[in-house]
Coordinates of C-alpha atoms in Angstrom, one line a residue:
X22 CA 10.8 6.9 33.4
X23 CA 11.3 10.6 32.9
X24 CA 9.1 12.3 35.5
X25 CA 7.3 15.3 34.0
X26 CA 8.4 18.6 35.5
X27 CA 6.5 21.8 35.9
X28 CA 3.0 20.5 36.7
X29 CA 3.3 19.6 40.3
X30 CA -0.1 19.7 42.0
X31 CA -1.9 20.6 38.7
X32 CA -4.6 18.8 36.7
X33 CA -3.3 17.6 33.3
X34 CA -5.7 15.9 30.9
X35 CA -4.3 13.0 28.7
X36 CA -6.2 12.3 25.5
X37 CA -5.5 8.9 23.9
X38 CA -4.5 6.0 26.0
X39 CA -2.3 3.9 23.7
X40 CA 1.3 3.3 24.4
X41 CA 2.4 6.9 24.5
X42 CA -0.7 8.1 26.4
X43 CA -0.3 5.6 29.2
X44 CA 3.4 6.3 29.5
X45 CA 2.6 10.0 29.6
X46 CA 0.0 9.6 32.4
X47 CA 2.5 7.6 34.5
X48 CA 5.2 10.1 34.0
X49 CA 2.9 13.0 34.9
X50 CA 1.9 11.2 38.1
X51 CA 5.6 10.5 38.9
X52 CA 6.3 14.2 38.6
X53 CA 3.5 15.2 41.0
X54 CA 0.8 16.1 38.5
X55 CA -2.8 14.8 38.7
X56 CA -3.2 12.9 35.4
X57 CA -6.8 12.9 34.1
X58 CA -7.1 10.3 31.4
X59 CA -9.6 9.9 28.6
X60 CA -10.0 7.9 25.4
X61 CA -13.2 7.5 23.4
X62 CA -12.6 3.8 23.3
X63 CA -14.1 1.9 26.3
X64 CA -11.5 -0.8 26.0
X65 CA -8.7 1.8 26.3
X66 CA -10.4 3.4 29.3
X67 CA -10.7 0.0 31.0
X68 CA -7.0 -0.7 30.4
X69 CA -6.1 2.7 32.0
X70 CA -8.3 2.0 35.0
X71 CA -6.6 -1.4 35.3
X72 CA -3.3 0.4 35.7
X73 CA -4.7 2.6 38.5
X74 CA -5.1 5.7 36.4
X75 CA -8.0 8.1 36.9
X76 CA -10.5 8.8 34.2
X77 CA -11.9 12.3 33.2
X78 CA -14.7 12.4 30.7
X79 CA -13.7 15.1 28.3
X80 CA -17.2 15.3 26.8
X81 CA -18.6 16.8 30.0
X82 CA -19.6 20.4 29.9
X83 CA -17.1 21.4 32.7
X84 CA -14.3 19.0 31.5
X85 CA -11.9 21.8 30.8
X86 CA -12.3 23.7 34.0
X87 CA -9.2 23.9 36.1
X88 CA -7.0 22.1 33.6
X89 CA -3.3 23.3 33.2
X90 CA -2.9 21.6 29.8
X91 CA -4.2 18.9 27.5
X92 CA -1.7 16.3 26.3
X93 CA -2.8 14.6 23.1
X94 CA -1.4 11.4 21.5
X95 CA 0.3 11.9 18.2
X96 CA -2.4 10.1 16.0
X97 CA -5.1 12.5 17.1
X98 CA -5.6 15.4 14.6
X99 CA -5.6 18.9 16.1
X100 CA -6.0 21.0 12.9
X101 CA -6.4 19.2 9.6
X102 CA -8.4 17.6 8.1
X103 CA -10.5 18.7 11.1
X104 CA -9.6 19.1 14.8
X105 CA -10.6 16.3 17.2
X106 CA -13.6 17.6 19.1
X107 CA -11.9 17.4 22.5
X108 CA -8.9 19.3 21.2
X109 CA -11.1 21.9 19.6
X110 CA -12.9 22.4 23.0
X111 CA -9.5 22.7 24.8
X112 CA -8.3 25.4 22.4
X113 CA -11.6 27.3 22.6
X114 CA -11.3 27.2 26.4
X115 CA -7.7 28.6 26.2
X116 CA -6.2 25.3 27.5
X117 CA -2.7 24.7 26.0
X118 CA -2.3 21.6 23.9
X119 CA 1.0 19.6 24.0
X120 CA 2.2 16.1 23.5
X121 CA 4.7 13.7 25.1
X122 CA 7.6 15.0 23.0
X123 CA 7.1 18.5 24.4
X124 CA 6.9 17.1 27.9
X125 CA 10.1 15.2 27.4
X126 CA 12.1 18.2 26.2
X127 CA 10.9 20.3 29.1
X128 CA 11.6 17.5 31.7
X129 CA 14.7 15.7 30.5
X130 CA 17.4 18.1 31.9
X131 CA 17.6 18.0 35.7
X132 CA 19.8 19.8 38.3
X133 CA 21.7 16.5 38.7
X134 CA 23.4 17.3 35.4
X135 CA 25.5 20.0 37.0
X136 CA 27.5 17.2 38.7
X137 CA 28.1 15.2 35.5
X138 CA 31.4 15.4 33.6
X139 CA 29.6 15.1 30.2
X140 CA 25.9 16.1 30.3
X141 CA 23.6 13.9 28.3
X142 CA 22.9 14.7 24.6
X143 CA 19.7 14.3 22.5
X144 CA 19.8 13.5 18.8
X145 CA 16.4 13.9 17.1
X146 CA 15.8 12.6 13.6
X147 CA 12.9 13.5 11.3
X148 CA 12.1 13.2 7.6
X149 CA 9.9 11.3 5.2
X150 CA 11.9 8.2 4.5
X151 CA 14.8 6.5 6.3
X152 CA 14.4 8.1 9.8
X153 CA 13.8 4.7 11.5
X154 CA 16.9 3.2 10.0
X155 CA 19.0 6.4 10.6
X156 CA 17.9 6.4 14.2
X157 CA 18.6 2.8 14.8
X158 CA 22.0 3.2 13.0
X159 CA 23.0 6.1 15.2
X160 CA 22.1 4.1 18.3
X161 CA 24.0 1.0 17.0
X162 CA 27.1 3.0 16.2
X163 CA 27.1 4.6 19.7
X164 CA 26.5 1.3 21.4
X165 CA 29.3 -0.4 19.4
X166 CA 31.6 2.5 20.4
X167 CA 30.8 2.0 24.1
X168 CA 28.8 5.1 24.5
X169 CA 25.6 4.7 26.7
X170 CA 22.7 5.3 24.4
X171 CA 18.9 4.9 24.4
X172 CA 16.5 4.7 21.4
X173 CA 13.0 6.1 21.6
X174 CA 10.2 8.1 20.2
X175 CA 8.6 6.7 17.1
X176 CA 10.9 3.6 17.4
X177 CA 12.0 1.7 20.5
X178 CA 10.6 3.0 23.8
X179 CA 8.2 5.9 24.3
X180 CA 10.0 9.1 25.2
X181 CA 8.7 9.3 28.7
X182 CA 9.5 5.6 29.3
X183 CA 13.2 6.2 28.8
X184 CA 15.6 6.3 31.7
X185 CA 16.9 9.6 33.1
X186 CA 20.0 11.0 31.4
X187 CA 23.3 9.5 32.4
X188 CA 26.8 11.0 32.4
X189 CA 28.0 10.9 28.7
X190 CA 24.7 9.3 27.6
X191 CA 22.9 10.0 24.3
X192 CA 19.2 9.7 23.7
X193 CA 18.4 9.0 20.0
X194 CA 14.8 10.0 19.1
X195 CA 12.9 9.2 15.9
X196 CA 10.2 11.9 15.5
X197 CA 7.4 11.9 13.0
X198 CA 5.7 15.0 11.7
X199 CA 2.7 14.2 13.9
X200 CA 5.1 14.5 16.9
X201 CA 7.0 17.6 15.9
X202 CA 4.0 19.5 14.8
X203 CA 2.4 19.8 18.2
X204 CA 5.3 19.7 20.7
X205 CA 5.6 23.0 22.6
X206 CA 9.3 22.3 23.3
X207 CA 11.8 21.0 20.8
X208 CA 15.4 21.4 21.9
X209 CA 17.7 18.6 20.7
X210 CA 21.4 19.0 20.7
X211 CA 21.6 17.6 17.2
X212 CA 18.7 17.6 14.7
X213 CA 18.7 15.4 11.6
X214 CA 16.5 15.9 8.5
X215 CA 16.7 13.0 6.1
X216 CA 14.6 13.9 3.1
X217 CA 11.1 15.0 2.1
X218 CA 8.5 13.4 -0.1
X219 CA 4.7 14.0 0.0
X220 CA 3.0 12.0 2.8
X221 CA 0.3 12.6 5.4
X222 CA -0.9 15.5 3.3
X223 CA -4.5 15.4 4.6
X224 CA -3.2 15.6 8.2
X225 CA -1.0 18.7 7.4
X226 CA -3.1 20.5 4.9
X227 CA -0.7 19.9 2.0
X228 CA 3.0 19.5 1.4
X229 CA 3.7 23.0 2.8
X230 CA 2.2 22.2 6.1
X231 CA 4.0 18.8 6.1
X232 CA 7.4 20.5 5.6
X233 CA 6.5 23.1 8.2
X234 CA 5.9 20.3 10.8
X235 CA 9.3 18.9 10.0
X236 CA 11.0 22.3 10.1
X237 CA 9.8 23.0 13.6
X238 CA 12.5 20.5 14.9
X239 CA 15.1 23.0 13.8
X240 CA 13.2 26.3 14.2
X241 CA 11.7 26.1 17.6
X242 CA 14.8 25.6 19.8
X243 CA 17.8 25.9 17.5
X244 CA 19.9 22.7 17.8
X245 CA 23.7 23.1 18.3
X246 CA 24.2 21.2 15.1
X247 CA 21.8 20.5 12.1
X248 CA 22.4 17.6 9.7
X249 CA 20.3 18.2 6.6
X250 CA 19.7 16.1 3.5
X251 CA 19.9 18.5 0.6
X252 CA 18.7 16.3 -2.3
X253 CA 15.3 18.1 -2.3
X254 CA 14.6 21.8 -2.5
X255 CA 13.1 21.8 1.0
X256 CA 16.4 20.5 2.4
X257 CA 18.5 23.1 0.5
X258 CA 16.1 25.8 1.9
X259 CA 16.4 24.5 5.4
X260 CA 20.2 24.3 5.3
X261 CA 20.3 27.8 4.0
X262 CA 18.1 29.1 6.8
X263 CA 20.1 27.4 9.5
X264 CA 23.6 28.4 8.3
X265 CA 25.1 31.9 9.0
X266 CA 27.4 31.5 5.9
X267 CA 29.0 29.0 3.5
X268 CA 31.6 27.9 6.1
X269 CA 29.2 27.5 9.0
X270 CA 30.0 24.0 10.2
X271 CA 27.1 23.9 12.6
X272 CA 25.2 22.7 9.5
X273 CA 26.3 19.4 8.0
X274 CA 24.9 18.9 4.5
X275 CA 24.2 15.3 3.3
X276 CA 23.6 14.0 -0.2
X277 CA 23.5 10.8 -2.3
X278 CA 22.7 12.7 -5.5
X279 CA 25.8 14.7 -6.1
X280 CA 29.2 15.6 -4.7
X281 CA 29.0 18.5 -2.2
X282 CA 31.6 21.2 -2.3
X283 CA 32.4 24.4 -0.5
X284 CA 34.1 25.5 2.7
X285 CA 31.6 24.0 5.1
X286 CA 31.0 20.4 6.5
X287 CA 29.6 17.9 4.0
X288 CA 29.0 14.1 4.0
X289 CA 27.9 12.5 0.7
X290 CA 27.9 9.1 -1.0
X291 CA 28.6 8.4 -4.6
X292 CA 28.9 5.0 -6.3
X293 CA 28.9 3.3 -2.9
X294 CA 31.6 5.4 -1.3
X295 CA 30.8 7.7 1.6
X296 CA 33.0 10.8 1.8
X297 CA 33.4 13.5 4.5
X298 CA 34.7 16.9 3.5
X299 CA 35.5 19.8 5.8
X300 CA 36.8 23.2 4.6
X301 CA 37.0 21.9 1.1
X302 CA 39.2 18.9 1.9
X303 CA 38.4 15.2 2.2
X304 CA 38.9 13.9 5.7
X305 CA 37.4 10.4 5.6
X306 CA 36.1 7.8 3.2
X307 CA 34.1 4.6 3.7
X308 CA 33.3 1.8 1.2
X309 CA 29.6 1.0 1.7
X310 CA 29.2 -1.4 -1.2
X311 CA 29.6 -4.7 0.7
X312 CA 27.7 -3.8 3.8
X313 CA 24.7 -6.2 3.6
X314 CA 22.7 -4.2 6.2
X315 CA 22.8 -1.1 4.1
X316 CA 21.8 -2.0 0.5
X317 CA 21.0 0.8 -2.1
X318 CA 21.4 4.5 -2.3
X319 CA 18.6 5.1 0.2
X320 CA 20.5 3.2 2.8
X321 CA 23.7 5.1 1.8
X322 CA 21.8 8.3 2.6
X323 CA 20.9 6.9 6.0
X324 CA 24.6 5.9 6.6
X325 CA 25.7 9.5 5.6
X326 CA 23.3 11.0 8.1
X327 CA 24.3 8.6 10.9
X328 CA 28.0 9.1 10.1
X329 CA 27.5 12.9 10.4
X330 CA 25.6 12.7 13.7
X331 CA 28.1 10.4 15.3
X332 CA 31.0 12.5 14.0
X333 CA 29.4 15.5 15.6
X334 CA 29.2 13.5 18.8
X335 CA 33.0 13.0 18.7
X336 CA 33.4 9.5 17.2
X337 CA 36.2 8.8 14.8
X338 CA 35.7 7.6 11.2
X339 CA 37.2 4.1 11.8
X340 CA 34.9 3.5 14.8
X341 CA 31.9 4.5 12.7
X342 CA 33.0 2.3 9.8
X343 CA 33.3 -0.8 11.9
X344 CA 29.8 -0.2 13.3
X345 CA 28.3 0.4 9.9
X346 CA 29.7 -2.9 8.7
X347 CA 28.1 -4.8 11.6
X348 CA 24.6 -3.2 11.3
X349 CA 22.0 -5.9 10.3
X350 CA 19.2 -3.5 9.3
X351 CA 15.7 -3.2 10.7
X352 CA 12.8 -5.6 10.2
X353 CA 10.6 -4.6 7.2
X354 CA 13.2 -2.2 5.8
X355 CA 15.4 -3.8 3.1
X356 CA 15.5 -6.9 5.4
X357 CA 17.2 -9.9 3.9
X358 CA 14.9 -12.8 4.9
X359 CA 16.7 -15.6 3.2
X360 CA 18.5 -16.8 0.1
X361 CA 18.3 -20.1 -1.9
X362 CA 19.7 -21.2 -5.3
X363 CA 21.0 -17.7 -6.0
X364 CA 17.6 -16.0 -5.2
X365 CA 17.3 -13.4 -2.4
X366 CA 14.1 -12.6 -0.6
X367 CA 13.9 -9.1 0.8
X368 CA 11.2 -7.6 3.1
X369 CA 10.7 -3.9 2.6
X370 CA 7.1 -3.7 3.8
X371 CA 7.8 -0.3 5.2
X372 CA 8.0 1.0 1.6
X373 CA 4.5 2.4 1.8
X374 CA 4.9 5.3 -0.6
X375 CA 6.4 5.6 -4.1
X376 CA 9.6 7.3 -3.0
X377 CA 10.6 4.5 -0.6
X378 CA 9.5 1.9 -3.1
X379 CA 11.6 3.5 -5.9
X380 CA 14.6 3.4 -3.6
X381 CA 14.1 -0.3 -2.9
X382 CA 13.5 -1.2 -6.6
X383 CA 16.8 0.5 -7.7
X384 CA 18.8 -1.2 -4.9
X385 CA 18.8 -4.6 -6.7
X386 CA 19.8 -5.6 -10.2
X387 CA 16.8 -7.8 -11.1
X388 CA 13.6 -7.8 -9.1
X389 CA 10.6 -10.0 -8.8
X390 CA 8.4 -7.2 -7.2
X391 CA 5.5 -7.9 -4.8
X392 CA 3.5 -4.7 -4.6
X393 CA 0.0 -3.5 -3.8
X394 CA -2.3 -2.9 -0.8
X395 CA -4.3 0.2 -0.2
X396 CA -2.9 2.6 -2.7
X397 CA -2.2 6.2 -1.9
X398 CA -3.1 9.3 -3.9
X399 CA -1.5 9.2 -7.3
X400 CA -1.1 5.4 -7.2
X401 CA 2.3 4.2 -8.6
X402 CA 2.6 6.5 -11.7
X403 CA 5.7 8.1 -10.2
X404 CA 7.4 4.8 -10.3
X405 CA 7.5 4.6 -14.1
X406 CA 11.1 5.7 -14.4
X407 CA 12.2 3.1 -11.8
X408 CA 10.8 -0.1 -13.3
X409 CA 13.9 -1.0 -15.4
X410 CA 15.1 -3.5 -12.8
X411 CA 11.7 -5.2 -12.6
X412 CA 11.5 -8.7 -14.2
X413 CA 7.9 -9.0 -13.2
X414 CA 5.4 -7.6 -10.7
X415 CA 3.1 -9.6 -8.5
X416 CA 0.2 -7.5 -7.4
X417 CA -1.8 -7.9 -4.2
X418 CA -4.6 -6.2 -2.3
X419 CA -7.2 -3.6 -2.9
X420 CA -5.2 -1.6 -5.5
X421 CA -3.8 -4.6 -7.5
X422 CA -5.9 -3.8 -10.6
X423 CA -5.2 -0.1 -10.4
X424 CA -1.5 -0.8 -10.1
X425 CA -1.6 -3.2 -13.1
X426 CA -3.0 -0.4 -15.3
X427 CA 0.0 1.8 -14.4
X428 CA 2.6 -0.8 -15.2
X429 CA 2.3 -0.6 -19.0
X430 CA 4.7 -3.1 -20.7
X431 CA 6.2 -4.3 -17.4
X432 CA 5.3 -7.9 -17.0
X433 CA 2.8 -8.4 -14.1
X434 CA 0.3 -10.7 -12.6
X435 CA -2.6 -10.0 -10.3
X436 CA -2.2 -12.4 -7.3
X437 CA -4.5 -10.8 -4.8
X438 CA -3.0 -12.4 -1.7
X439 CA 0.5 -12.5 -0.3
X440 CA 0.6 -16.3 -0.3
X441 CA -0.1 -16.5 -4.0
X442 CA 2.4 -13.7 -4.8
X443 CA 5.2 -15.3 -2.8
X444 CA 4.6 -18.7 -4.4
X445 CA 4.5 -17.3 -8.0
X446 CA 7.5 -15.1 -7.6
X447 CA 9.6 -17.9 -6.0
X448 CA 8.5 -20.4 -8.7
X449 CA 9.6 -18.0 -11.5
X450 CA 12.7 -16.5 -9.9
X451 CA 16.1 -17.3 -11.5
X452 CA 19.6 -17.1 -10.0
X453 CA 20.5 -13.5 -9.4
X454 CA 16.9 -12.4 -8.9
X455 CA 15.6 -10.7 -5.8
X456 CA 12.1 -11.4 -4.7
X457 CA 11.2 -8.0 -3.1
X458 CA 8.2 -6.9 -1.1
X459 CA 8.0 -3.1 -1.6
X460 CA 4.3 -2.5 -1.6
X461 CA 4.2 1.3 -2.5
X462 CA 0.9 1.2 -0.6
X463 CA -0.6 1.1 2.9
X464 CA -1.5 -2.2 4.4
X465 CA -4.9 -1.6 6.0
X466 CA -6.9 -3.5 3.3
X467 CA -5.5 -6.8 4.4
X468 CA -3.3 -6.2 7.5
X469 CA -3.5 -4.1 10.6
X470 CA -0.1 -2.5 9.9
X471 CA 3.0 -2.8 7.7
X472 CA 4.7 -4.9 10.3
X473 CA 2.0 -7.6 10.1
X474 CA 2.3 -7.5 6.3
X475 CA 6.1 -7.9 6.5
X476 CA 5.8 -10.7 9.0
X477 CA 3.4 -12.6 6.7
X478 CA 5.8 -12.3 3.8
X479 CA 8.7 -13.4 6.1
X480 CA 6.8 -16.4 7.4
X481 CA 5.8 -17.5 3.9
X482 CA 9.3 -17.2 2.6
X483 CA 10.8 -19.1 5.5
X484 CA 8.3 -21.9 5.2
X485 CA 9.2 -22.2 1.5
X486 CA 12.9 -22.2 2.1
X487 CA 12.4 -24.9 4.8
X488 CA 10.8 -27.3 2.3

């Protein structure tokens, strides 16, 4: 646990009592604050009381008297599409609003660091797609190299549930736009921006607000090193803002679209080969083509970002290459579930938008594509240029018929359920095919989350392979 510093003897309200909210309340109490907990869900309040935490009804007239701050869980909106009523009252009363990420950055460093040979480092990763894999990959590389490392934030453990920093240790944090937008302190040693594609636009008031939330990770505290994907205009803009000049190697530019040139520090992948250039000269190269845990250009982008981050932490190219080769991937993200008779079954349930689905579709030569669910704004029209590898689509869920209309001449079948889709795709698959779950849609029509959807696909595939 990271005890929260700076609120000793003060009242701090905690709004939202899920995983991060409960961890925040415990960390506040450990740091000497008086945590006053609230959630509009009676079940969540009962759970908090069962852990010995005190409740504080934020709907009371005097609820915001004598509060030092309000700590809100990431999923609770504070501005768009409309502020949560409790957060709106806090802001009207002049009570500062923060989140657990802000508390972490103000509390992680302690006086004990003065006695360490190598003070701990924090690497924070944000972006639209690939941030979970990039975060896990950085953690994997560090662990394989013998460096003490912890993984947290939007993946792994909650930030305030992590252990205090150790000599030479590294904390790797995946941070969503919900987390970066509200945090009052953001001071990583290394910040990583993977890419940007439209998502969560209602929460951020449009794509500009979404990018602004991501940009805060770089603008608020100024990391010692910024690793920035430059395959979108926003990344190019951000890299330009962070660098003092073309040769400023505090900024490492990353690409999978084109070769990067110039006097600075670049890492890019082309045709399956990762290259590192510094001062206009190649200093390292890695063949990614046969690394089963990193299929496709989207995973090559993740590998480039992880390579850059771990190089910035002092690891050598050969150390990193060995760790990349042993990475098995994350569940629900280009996860190889099984293979039989020359047919592969891949679970990419995390591909909930068109950009991530496009990356998955182009990673395999011939695809039996399972798609659908609760479609997002724009449907799958943006996938039209990426359907060349699709032998047939098998459509499920609420948006199956809408998706069918957008597929044009691409063979497709409306299956409605995952069980029917898996059975039909497996029956029709030929050697060399990949049966790919890449929904390009949210899961909430049929499943509580993308993990449950991926687990259903995995269970169905394994049952069939066992027959």
